XYZ file of C-alpha atoms in Angstrom:
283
model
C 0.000 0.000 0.000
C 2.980 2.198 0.826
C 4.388 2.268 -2.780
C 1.280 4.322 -3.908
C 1.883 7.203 -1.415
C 3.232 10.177 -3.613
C 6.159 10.593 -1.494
C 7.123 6.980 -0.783
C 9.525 7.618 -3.634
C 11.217 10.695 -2.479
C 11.834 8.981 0.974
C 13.444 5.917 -1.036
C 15.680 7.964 -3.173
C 16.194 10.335 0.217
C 17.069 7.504 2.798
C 19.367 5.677 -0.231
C 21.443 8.763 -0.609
C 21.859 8.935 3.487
C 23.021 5.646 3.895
C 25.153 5.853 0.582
C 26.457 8.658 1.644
C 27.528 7.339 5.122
C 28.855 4.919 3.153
C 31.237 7.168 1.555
C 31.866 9.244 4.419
C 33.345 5.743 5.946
C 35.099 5.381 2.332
C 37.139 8.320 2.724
C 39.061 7.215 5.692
C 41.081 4.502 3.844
C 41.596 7.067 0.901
C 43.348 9.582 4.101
C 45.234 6.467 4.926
C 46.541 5.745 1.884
C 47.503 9.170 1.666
C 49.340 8.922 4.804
C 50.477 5.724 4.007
C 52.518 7.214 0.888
C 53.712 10.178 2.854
C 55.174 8.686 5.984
C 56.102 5.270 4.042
C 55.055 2.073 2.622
C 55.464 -1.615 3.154
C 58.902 -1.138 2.924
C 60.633 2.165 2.913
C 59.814 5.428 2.734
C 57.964 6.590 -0.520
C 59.380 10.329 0.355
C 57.940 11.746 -2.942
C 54.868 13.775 -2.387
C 53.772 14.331 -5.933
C 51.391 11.765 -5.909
C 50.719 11.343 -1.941
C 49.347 15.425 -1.593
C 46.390 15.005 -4.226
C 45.220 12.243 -2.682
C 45.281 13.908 1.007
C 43.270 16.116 -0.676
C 40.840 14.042 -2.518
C 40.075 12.243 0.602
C 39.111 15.202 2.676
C 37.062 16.906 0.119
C 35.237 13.543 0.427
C 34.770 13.527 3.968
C 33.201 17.288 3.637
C 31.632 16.408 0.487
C 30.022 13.020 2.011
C 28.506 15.294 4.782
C 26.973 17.971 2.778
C 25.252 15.108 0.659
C 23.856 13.273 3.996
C 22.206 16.458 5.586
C 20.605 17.858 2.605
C 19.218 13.873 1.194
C 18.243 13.457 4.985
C 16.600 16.863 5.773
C 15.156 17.609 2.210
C 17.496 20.876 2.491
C 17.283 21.516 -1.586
C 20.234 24.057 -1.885
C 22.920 21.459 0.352
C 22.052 19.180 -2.563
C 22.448 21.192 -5.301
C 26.105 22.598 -3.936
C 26.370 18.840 -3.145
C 25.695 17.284 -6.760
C 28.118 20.221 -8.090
C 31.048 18.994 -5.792
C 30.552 15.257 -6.337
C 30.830 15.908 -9.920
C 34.091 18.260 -9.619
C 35.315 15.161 -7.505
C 34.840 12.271 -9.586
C 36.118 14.345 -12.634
C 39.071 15.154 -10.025
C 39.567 11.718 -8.802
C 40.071 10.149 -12.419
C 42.212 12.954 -13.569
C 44.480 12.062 -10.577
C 44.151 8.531 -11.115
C 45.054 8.727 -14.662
C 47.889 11.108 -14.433
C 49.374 8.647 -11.585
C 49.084 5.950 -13.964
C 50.508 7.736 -16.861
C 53.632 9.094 -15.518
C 54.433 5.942 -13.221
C 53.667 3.630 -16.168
C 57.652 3.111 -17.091
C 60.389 1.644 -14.223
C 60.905 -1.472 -13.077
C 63.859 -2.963 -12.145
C 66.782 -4.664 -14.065
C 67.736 -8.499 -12.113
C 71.151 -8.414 -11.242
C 72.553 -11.808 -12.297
C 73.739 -14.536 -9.211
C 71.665 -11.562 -6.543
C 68.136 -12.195 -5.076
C 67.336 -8.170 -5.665
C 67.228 -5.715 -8.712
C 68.933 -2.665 -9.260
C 67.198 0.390 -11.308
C 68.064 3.024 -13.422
C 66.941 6.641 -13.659
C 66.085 6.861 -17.332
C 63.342 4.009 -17.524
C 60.952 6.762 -15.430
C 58.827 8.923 -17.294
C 60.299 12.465 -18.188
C 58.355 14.054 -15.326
C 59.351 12.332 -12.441
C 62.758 12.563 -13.882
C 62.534 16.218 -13.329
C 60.822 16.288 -10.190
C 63.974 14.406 -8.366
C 66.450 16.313 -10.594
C 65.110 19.466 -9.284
C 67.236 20.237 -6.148
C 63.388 22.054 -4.625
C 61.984 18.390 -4.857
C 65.107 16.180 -4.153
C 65.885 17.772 -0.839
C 63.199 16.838 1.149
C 62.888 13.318 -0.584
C 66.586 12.428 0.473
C 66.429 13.949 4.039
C 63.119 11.392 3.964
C 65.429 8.683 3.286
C 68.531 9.541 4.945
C 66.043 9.628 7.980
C 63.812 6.417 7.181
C 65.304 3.612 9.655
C 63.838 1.177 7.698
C 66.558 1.721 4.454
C 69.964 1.704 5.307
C 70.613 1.545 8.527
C 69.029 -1.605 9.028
C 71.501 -3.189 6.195
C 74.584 -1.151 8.069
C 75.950 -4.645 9.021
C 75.254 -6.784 6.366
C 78.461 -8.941 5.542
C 79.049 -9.720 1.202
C 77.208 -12.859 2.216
C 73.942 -11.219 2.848
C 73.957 -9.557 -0.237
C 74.398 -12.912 -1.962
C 71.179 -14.042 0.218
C 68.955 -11.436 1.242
C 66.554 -9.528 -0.818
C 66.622 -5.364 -1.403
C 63.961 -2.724 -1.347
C 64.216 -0.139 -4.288
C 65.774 2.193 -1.728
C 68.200 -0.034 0.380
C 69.586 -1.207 -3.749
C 70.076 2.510 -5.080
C 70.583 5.011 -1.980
C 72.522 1.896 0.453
C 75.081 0.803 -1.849
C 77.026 1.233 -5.268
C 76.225 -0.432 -8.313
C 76.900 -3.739 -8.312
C 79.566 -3.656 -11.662
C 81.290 -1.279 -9.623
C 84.801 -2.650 -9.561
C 87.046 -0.280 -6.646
C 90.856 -1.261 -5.392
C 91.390 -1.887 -1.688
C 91.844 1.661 -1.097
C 88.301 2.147 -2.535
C 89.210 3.595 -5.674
C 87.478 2.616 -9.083
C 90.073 0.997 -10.545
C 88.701 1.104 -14.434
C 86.382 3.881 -16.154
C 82.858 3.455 -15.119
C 79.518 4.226 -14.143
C 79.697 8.034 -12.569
C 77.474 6.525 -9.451
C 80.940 4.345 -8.795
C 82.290 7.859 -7.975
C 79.505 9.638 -5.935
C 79.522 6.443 -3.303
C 81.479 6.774 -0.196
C 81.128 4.241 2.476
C 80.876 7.092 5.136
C 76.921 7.000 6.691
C 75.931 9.837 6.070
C 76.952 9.685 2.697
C 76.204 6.225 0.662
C 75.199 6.630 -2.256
C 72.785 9.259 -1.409
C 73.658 11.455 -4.390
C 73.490 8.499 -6.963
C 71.219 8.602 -9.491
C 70.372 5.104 -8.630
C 69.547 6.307 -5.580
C 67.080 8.473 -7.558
C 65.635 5.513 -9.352
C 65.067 3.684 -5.915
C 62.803 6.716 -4.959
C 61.270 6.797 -7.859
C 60.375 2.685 -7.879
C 59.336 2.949 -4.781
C 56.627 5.759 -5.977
C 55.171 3.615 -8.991
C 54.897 0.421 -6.442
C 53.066 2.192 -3.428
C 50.707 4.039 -6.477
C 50.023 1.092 -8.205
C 48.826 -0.334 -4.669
C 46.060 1.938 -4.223
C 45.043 2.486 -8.086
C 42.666 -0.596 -7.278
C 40.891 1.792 -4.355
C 40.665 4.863 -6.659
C 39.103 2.768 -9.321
C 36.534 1.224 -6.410
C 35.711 4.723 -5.016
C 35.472 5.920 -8.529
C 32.083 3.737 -8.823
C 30.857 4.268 -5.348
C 31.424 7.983 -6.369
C 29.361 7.868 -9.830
C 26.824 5.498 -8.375
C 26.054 8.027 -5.479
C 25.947 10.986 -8.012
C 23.260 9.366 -9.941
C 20.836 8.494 -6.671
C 21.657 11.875 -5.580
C 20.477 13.361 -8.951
C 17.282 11.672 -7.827
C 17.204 13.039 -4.301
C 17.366 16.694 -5.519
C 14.677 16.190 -7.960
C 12.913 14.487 -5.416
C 13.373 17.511 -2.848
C 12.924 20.019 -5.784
C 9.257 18.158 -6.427
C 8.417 18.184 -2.784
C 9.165 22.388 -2.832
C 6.687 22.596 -5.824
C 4.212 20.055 -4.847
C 3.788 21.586 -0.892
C 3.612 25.146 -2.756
C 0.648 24.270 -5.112
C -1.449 22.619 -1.834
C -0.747 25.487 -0.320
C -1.564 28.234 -2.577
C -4.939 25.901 -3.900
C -5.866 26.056 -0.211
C -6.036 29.540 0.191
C -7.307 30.326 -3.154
C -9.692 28.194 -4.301
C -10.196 25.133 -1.902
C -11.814 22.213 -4.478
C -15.612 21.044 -3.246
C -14.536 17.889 -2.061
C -11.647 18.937 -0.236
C -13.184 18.560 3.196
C -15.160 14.800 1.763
């Protein structure tokens, strides 16, 4: 009997868009982790490149606010909340992709080369897209992305010890195998010296702590690895909140044209009322 009530519909489409937007209110706290997660590390080691990591702080509180705005005006028919509402969800999906894409785009090259008879891989700068190349060639960008690293206790000092057997054994993040060590064709004499013309990151190393191979462009690579693995680990929860975002725009299309109806609809029984009341009105 309930589906024939003329607002039976508007509370449907009204009490779908609450809960879906609770839903997404709850979605945006992973999307803030995994912006944190990028910026203060990942599995590993320290990501310490905030190209990618800022956006998506961003992203996920504009979808905490948004979320909010979206449950109070579905929930308390408040007409103009929607409308600002259905304008930000659509500057957010269009937003989210862009992001999504970009991140895929520019972190779409790398990898890392096997280095024969050694269970870990060693990387080179120039298989990275030309943009990330600049951003850790650009002394602005590098800076804080090596103090990052110089800092992370998870890269090289925990490797500080490691004999030429555990090299031969063990297993390297992107960061420990460019920023921890030379290059493993490196060839030096026992006074450390490269003995033969070579690779110029055979030059910058130095087995002092606090300098490494910090100033490698390997060390640069790692970084940069590290960047398109912890991005490709959360392109699977942009594409997931992508849907969830689209399918809440569309019920919440139907809210505000639910709420706009109600407006007009309460406005003609009103006006009829006072004006010219129908003979049956009081039947």
């Amino acid at each position: 009997m309930h589906s024939h009530h003329p607002y039976y519909p508007q509370r449907l489409s009204n009490t779908a868009i609450g809960y879906l937007n609770l839903v997404t209110l709850l979605a945006s706290i992973p999307i803030l982790g995994a912006g944190l997660w990028l910026a203060h590390g990942g599995s590993s080691a320290a990501t310490c490149e905030s190209a990618l990591q800022a956006p998506l702080l961003s992203i996920g509180f504009i979808v905490l606010l948004v979320s909010l705005a979206g449950f109070v005006g579905a929930c308390y028919h408040v007409t103009w909340a929607l409308w600002l509402y259905l304008l930000a969800m659509l500057l957010l999906v269009v937003a989210l992709l862009g992001i999504t894409v970009f991140g895929l785009a520019v972190t779409a090259g790398g990898g890392g080369r096997q280095v024969p008879g050694r269970p870990y891989q060693e990387f080179r700068i120039t298989d990275y897209s030309a943009w990330l190349q600049k951003r850790v060639q650009a002394d602005r960008y590098w800076r804080p992305a090596l103090a990052c690293v110089v800092a992370s206790r998870s890269a090289c000092p925990r490797i500080a010890a490691w004999t030429p057997m555990d090299y031969l054994q063990h297993s390297l993040t992107p960061i420990q195998s460019g920023c921890c060590k030379p290059p493993t064709s490196c060839a030096y004499s026992q006074s450390g010296v490269p003995i033969q013309p070579q690779d110029e990151d055979c030059y910058r190393w130095n087995n002092a702590p606090s300098i490494l191979c910090y100033q490698c462009d390997s060390c640069k690579a790692g970084v940069l690895e590290q960047v398109r693995r912890d991005w490709h680990n959360i392109t699977v929860l942009n594409v997931l909140l992508l849907v969830l975002l689209i399918a809440i725009y569309s019920c919440g299309c139907c809210a505000f044209r639910n709420a706009r109806r109600a407006e007009s609809d309460h406005y003609g029984v009103n006006r009829m009322s006072k004006i010219n009341p129908r003979w049956d009105y009081f039947w």
